[in-house]
Coordinates of C-alpha atoms in Angstrom, one line a residue:
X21 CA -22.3 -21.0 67.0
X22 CA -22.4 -20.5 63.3
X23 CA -18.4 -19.6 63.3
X24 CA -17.7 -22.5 65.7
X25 CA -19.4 -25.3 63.2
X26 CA -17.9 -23.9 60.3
X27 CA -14.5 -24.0 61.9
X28 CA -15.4 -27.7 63.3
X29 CA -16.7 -28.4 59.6
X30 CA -13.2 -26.9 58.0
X31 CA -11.2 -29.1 60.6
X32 CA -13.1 -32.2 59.7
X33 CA -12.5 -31.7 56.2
X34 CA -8.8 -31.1 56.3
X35 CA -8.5 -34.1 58.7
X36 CA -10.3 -36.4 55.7
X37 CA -8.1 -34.7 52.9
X38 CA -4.9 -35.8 55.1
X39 CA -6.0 -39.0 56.0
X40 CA -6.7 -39.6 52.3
X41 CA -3.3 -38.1 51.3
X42 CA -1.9 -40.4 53.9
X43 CA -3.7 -44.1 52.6
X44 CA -1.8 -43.4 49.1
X45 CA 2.1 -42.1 50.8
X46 CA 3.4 -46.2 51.3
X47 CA 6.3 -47.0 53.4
X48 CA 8.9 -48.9 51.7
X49 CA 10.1 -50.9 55.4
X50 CA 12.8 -52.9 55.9
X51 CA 12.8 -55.3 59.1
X52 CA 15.2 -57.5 60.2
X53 CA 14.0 -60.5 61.9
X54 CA 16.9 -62.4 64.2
X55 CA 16.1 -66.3 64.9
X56 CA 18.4 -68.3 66.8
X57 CA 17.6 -71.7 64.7
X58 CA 17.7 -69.9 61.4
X59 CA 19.6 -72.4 59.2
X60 CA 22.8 -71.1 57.3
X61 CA 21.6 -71.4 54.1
X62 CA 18.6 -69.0 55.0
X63 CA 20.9 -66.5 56.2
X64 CA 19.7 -63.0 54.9
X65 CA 16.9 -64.0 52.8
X66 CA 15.1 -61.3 52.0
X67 CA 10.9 -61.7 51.9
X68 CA 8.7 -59.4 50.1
X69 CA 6.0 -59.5 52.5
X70 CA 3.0 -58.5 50.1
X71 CA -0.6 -57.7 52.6
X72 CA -3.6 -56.2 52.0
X73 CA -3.3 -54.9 48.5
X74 CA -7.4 -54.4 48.9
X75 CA -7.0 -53.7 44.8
X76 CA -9.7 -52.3 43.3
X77 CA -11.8 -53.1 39.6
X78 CA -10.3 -49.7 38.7
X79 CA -6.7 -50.1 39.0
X80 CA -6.0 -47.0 40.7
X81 CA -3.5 -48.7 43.3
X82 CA -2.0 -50.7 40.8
X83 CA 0.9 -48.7 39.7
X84 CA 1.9 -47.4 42.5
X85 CA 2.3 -51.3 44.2
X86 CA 4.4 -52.5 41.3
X87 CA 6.6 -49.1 41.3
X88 CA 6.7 -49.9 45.6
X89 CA 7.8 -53.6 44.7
X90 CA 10.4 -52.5 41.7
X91 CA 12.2 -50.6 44.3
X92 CA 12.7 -52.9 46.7
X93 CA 15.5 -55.9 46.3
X94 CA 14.1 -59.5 47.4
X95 CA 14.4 -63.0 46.6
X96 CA 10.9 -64.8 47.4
X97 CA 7.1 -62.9 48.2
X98 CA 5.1 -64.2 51.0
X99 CA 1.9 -63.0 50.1
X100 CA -1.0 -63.0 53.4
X101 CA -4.7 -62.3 51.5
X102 CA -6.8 -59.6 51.0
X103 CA -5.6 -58.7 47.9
X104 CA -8.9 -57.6 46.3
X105 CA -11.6 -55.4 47.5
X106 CA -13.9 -57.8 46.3
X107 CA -14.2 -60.1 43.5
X108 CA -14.2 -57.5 41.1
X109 CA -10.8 -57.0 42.0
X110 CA -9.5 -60.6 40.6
X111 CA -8.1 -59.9 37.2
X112 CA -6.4 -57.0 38.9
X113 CA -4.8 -59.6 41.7
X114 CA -3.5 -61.7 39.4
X115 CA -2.4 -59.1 36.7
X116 CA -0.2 -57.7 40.1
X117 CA 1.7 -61.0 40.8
X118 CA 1.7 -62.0 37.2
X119 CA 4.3 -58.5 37.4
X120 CA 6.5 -59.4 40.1
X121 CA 9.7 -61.3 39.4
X122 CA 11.4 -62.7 42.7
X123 CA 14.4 -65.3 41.6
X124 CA 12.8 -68.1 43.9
X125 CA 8.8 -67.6 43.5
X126 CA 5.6 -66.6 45.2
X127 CA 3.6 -68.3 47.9
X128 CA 0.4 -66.9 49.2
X129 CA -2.7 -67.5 51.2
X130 CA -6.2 -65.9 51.0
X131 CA -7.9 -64.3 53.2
X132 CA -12.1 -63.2 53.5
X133 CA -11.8 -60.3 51.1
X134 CA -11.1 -62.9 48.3
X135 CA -14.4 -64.5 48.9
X136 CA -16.4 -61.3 49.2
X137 CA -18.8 -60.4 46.6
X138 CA -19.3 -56.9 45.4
X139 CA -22.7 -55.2 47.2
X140 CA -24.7 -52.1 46.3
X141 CA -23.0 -48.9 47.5
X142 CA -26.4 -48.0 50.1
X143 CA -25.3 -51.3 51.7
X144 CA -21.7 -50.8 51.9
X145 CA -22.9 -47.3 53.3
X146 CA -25.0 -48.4 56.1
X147 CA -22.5 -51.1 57.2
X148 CA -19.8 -48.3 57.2
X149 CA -22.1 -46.3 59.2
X150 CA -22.5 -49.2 61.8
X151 CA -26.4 -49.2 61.6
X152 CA -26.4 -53.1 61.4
X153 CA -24.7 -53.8 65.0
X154 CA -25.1 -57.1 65.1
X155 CA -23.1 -57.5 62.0
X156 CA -24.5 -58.1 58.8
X157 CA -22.9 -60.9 57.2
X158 CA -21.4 -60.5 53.5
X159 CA -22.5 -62.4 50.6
X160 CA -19.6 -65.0 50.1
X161 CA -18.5 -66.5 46.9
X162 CA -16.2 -69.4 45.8
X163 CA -12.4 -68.6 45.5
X164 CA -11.4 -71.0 43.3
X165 CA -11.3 -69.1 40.0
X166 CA -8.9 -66.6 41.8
X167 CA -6.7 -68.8 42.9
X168 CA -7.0 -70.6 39.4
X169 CA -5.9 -66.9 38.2
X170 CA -3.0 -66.9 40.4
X171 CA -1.3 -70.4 40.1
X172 CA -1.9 -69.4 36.4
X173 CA 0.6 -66.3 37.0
X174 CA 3.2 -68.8 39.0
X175 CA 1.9 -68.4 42.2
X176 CA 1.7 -71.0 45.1
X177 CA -1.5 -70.7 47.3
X178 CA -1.7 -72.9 50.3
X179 CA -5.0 -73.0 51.7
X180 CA -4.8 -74.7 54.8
X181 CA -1.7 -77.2 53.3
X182 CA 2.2 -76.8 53.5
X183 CA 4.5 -77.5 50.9
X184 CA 8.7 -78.2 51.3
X185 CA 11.0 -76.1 49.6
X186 CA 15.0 -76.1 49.2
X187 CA 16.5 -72.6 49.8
X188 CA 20.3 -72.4 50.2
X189 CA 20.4 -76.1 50.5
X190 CA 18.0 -75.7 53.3
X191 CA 14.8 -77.3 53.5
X192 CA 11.6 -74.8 54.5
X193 CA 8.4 -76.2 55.5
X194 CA 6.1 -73.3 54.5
X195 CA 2.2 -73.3 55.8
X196 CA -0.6 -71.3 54.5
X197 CA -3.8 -71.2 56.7
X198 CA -6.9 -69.9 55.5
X199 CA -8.9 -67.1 57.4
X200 CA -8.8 -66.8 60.8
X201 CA -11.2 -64.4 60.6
X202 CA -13.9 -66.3 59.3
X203 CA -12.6 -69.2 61.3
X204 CA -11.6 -71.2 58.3
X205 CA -8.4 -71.8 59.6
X206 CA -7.4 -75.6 60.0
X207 CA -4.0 -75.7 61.4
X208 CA -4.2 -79.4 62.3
X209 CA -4.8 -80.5 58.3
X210 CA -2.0 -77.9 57.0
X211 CA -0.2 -79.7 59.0
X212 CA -1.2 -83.2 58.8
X213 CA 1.6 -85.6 57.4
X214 CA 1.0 -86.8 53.9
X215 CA 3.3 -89.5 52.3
X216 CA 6.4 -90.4 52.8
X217 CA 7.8 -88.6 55.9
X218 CA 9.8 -85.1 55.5
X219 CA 13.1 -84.1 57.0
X220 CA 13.0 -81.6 59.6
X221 CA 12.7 -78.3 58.3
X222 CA 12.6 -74.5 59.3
X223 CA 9.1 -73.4 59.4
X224 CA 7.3 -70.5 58.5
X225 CA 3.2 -70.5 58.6
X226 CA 1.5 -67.7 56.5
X227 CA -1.9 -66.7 58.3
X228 CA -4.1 -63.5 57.2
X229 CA -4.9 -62.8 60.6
X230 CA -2.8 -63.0 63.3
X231 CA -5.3 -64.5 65.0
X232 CA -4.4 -67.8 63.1
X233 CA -1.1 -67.8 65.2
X234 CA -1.5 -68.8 68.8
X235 CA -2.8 -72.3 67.2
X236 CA 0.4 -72.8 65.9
X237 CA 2.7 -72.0 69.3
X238 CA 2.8 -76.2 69.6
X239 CA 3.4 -76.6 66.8
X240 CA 7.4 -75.6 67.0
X241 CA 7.1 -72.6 64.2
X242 CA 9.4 -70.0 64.6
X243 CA 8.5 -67.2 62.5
X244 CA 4.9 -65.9 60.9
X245 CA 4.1 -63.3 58.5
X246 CA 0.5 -62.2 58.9
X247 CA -1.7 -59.1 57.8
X248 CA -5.4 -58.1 57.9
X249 CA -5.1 -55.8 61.3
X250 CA -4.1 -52.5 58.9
X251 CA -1.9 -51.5 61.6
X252 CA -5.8 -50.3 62.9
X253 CA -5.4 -48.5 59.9
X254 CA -6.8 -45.4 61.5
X255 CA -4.4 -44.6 64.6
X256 CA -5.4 -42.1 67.7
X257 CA -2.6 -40.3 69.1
X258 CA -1.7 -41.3 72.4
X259 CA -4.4 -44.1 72.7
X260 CA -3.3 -46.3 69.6
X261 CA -5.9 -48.3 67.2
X262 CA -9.2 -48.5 68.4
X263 CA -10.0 -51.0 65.7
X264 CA -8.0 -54.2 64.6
X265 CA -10.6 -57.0 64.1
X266 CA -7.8 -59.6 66.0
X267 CA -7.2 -60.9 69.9
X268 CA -4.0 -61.5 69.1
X269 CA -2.9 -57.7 68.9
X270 CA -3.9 -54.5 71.0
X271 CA -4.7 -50.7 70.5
X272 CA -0.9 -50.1 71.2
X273 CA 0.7 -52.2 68.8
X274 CA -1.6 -53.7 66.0
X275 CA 0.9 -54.2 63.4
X276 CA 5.3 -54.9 63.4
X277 CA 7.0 -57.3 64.9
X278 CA 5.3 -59.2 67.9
X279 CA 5.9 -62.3 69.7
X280 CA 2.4 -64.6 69.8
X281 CA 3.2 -67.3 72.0
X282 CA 6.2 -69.2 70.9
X283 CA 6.7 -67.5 67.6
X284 CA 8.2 -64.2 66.4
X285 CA 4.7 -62.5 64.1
X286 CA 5.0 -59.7 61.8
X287 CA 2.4 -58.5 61.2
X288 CA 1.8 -55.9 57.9
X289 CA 0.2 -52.5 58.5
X290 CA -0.7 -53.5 54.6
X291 CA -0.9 -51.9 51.0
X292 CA -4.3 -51.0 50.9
X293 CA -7.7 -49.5 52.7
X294 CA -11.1 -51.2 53.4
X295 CA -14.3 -49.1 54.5
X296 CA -13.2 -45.5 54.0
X297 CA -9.8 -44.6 51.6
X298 CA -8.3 -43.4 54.5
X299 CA -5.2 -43.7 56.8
X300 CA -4.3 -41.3 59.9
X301 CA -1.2 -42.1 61.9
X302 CA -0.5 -45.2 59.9
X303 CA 0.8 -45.1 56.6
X304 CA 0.5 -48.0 54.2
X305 CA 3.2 -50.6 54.3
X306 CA 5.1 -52.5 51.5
X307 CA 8.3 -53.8 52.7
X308 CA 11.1 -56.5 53.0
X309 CA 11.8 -59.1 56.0
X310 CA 15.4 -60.2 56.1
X311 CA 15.8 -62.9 58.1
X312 CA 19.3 -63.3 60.4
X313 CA 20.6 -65.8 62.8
X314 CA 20.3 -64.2 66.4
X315 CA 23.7 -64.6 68.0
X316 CA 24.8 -64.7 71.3

């Protein structure tokens, strides 16, 4: 009995130091995204689709996110929320994008980890643990001075509002939704006409959660970048991801390229971890979409 715990224990432990190995090794990806009403002017535009960052006050993750970005060649970053543990994270956040250069700007929406405040650690440990079942609520704070911080350091955020923008001589309606996750999503006022009528444009709607996406299959939007699933961030072999926090994804796929509805989602395995520092089966993403026109 004695050998067989002590073998169990030595398993356990080796699984943890892997995992953790395996939350800091990040995929640089590279996706391809083929729409058949892509514009000309859009064609091969290359996103930085920046997720989940989950940066914390230390800085540990910083580096090796700007080294992951200087590799990789784009023109514009979508950026989907969570970019901050909690709000001790914020001058890290904005210190990240201040760093990034794209030729044609950075848009971004926030998601619930932006709002979070910092707790004690015995809290964070009992929530971890599942002891509160019923789900304790976390303290929530006003975003504002982050997203002060990060239109500061050029950055666009659209919470629950689009904006226009010319890309190749195309026009691009771009939406940002807040959290779907803590239902503070409002697809109906990003979307609500202000002014002077636009043109018709391409869309693309940014939503933390893919959850925020089946609102939007009326809506005519092709394409959606999302995040906040971790790709379950913890994978079983054979079974999938047992935990996603969003409808809009299963155990088998909880992260890529999906179709929600009427629009083609991808959806970020992310940069970062939440609860434990640990990844199994699912590495940490940082990575390019190129958009194509899908031809016959």
């Amino acid at each position: 009995m004695v050998k067989f715990c002590l073998g169990a224990g030595c398993a356990g432990a080796a699984l943890a130091a892997y995992a953790w190995r395996e939350s800091k090794r990040v995929e640089l990806t590279h996706t391809v995204i083929r729409l058949p009403e892509l514009p000309a002017g859009l064609e091969g535009l290359r996103i930085l689709h920046v997720a989940d960052t989950h940066f914390p006050r230390n800085r540990e993750s910083l580096p090796r996110f700007l080294d992951a970005a200087a590799s990789l060649d784009y023109d514009i970053v979508f950026a989907t929320g969570d970019y901050a543990d909690t709000t001790r994270g914020w001058p890290v956040v904005a210190e990240a994008f201040r760093r990034l250069e794209p030729k044609l700007g950075i848009y971004a929406v926030i998601g619930g980890h932006e709002r979070y405040a910092p707790a004690p650690p015995i809290t964070e440990a009992l929530r971890l643990l599942r002891l509160f079942r019923r789900g304790r609520k976390r303290r929530l704070v006003d975003p504002t001075p982050l997203v002060q911080q990060l239109e500061a350091a050029g950055v666009r955020v659209l919470i629950n509002a689009s904006t226009t923008l010319e890309i190749g001589g195309e026009a691009v309606r771009l939406i940002g939704i807040d959290d779907a996750y803590l239902g503070l999503d409002d697809l109906e006022a990003a979307t609500k006409p202000r002014g002077t009528p636009e043109p018709a444009a391409f869309t693309i709607l940014l939503s933390h959660s893919p959850d925020g996406v089946p609102l939007a299959t009326t809506a005519a939007i092709p394409l959606a970048l999302s995040g906040h699933t971790h790709g379950g961030q913890i994978r079983v072999p054979f079974y999938g991801a047992p935990v996603r926090h969003a409808r809009a994804v299963d155990r088998r796929q909880a992260a890529g390229l999906m179709r929600i509805g009427g629009t083609q989602v991808y959806v970020s395995r992310g940069f970062g971890t939440t609860g434990l520092p640990l990844r199994f089966a699912c590495r940490p993403e940082l990575g390019v979409v190129e958009l194509r026109r899908e031809t016959e």
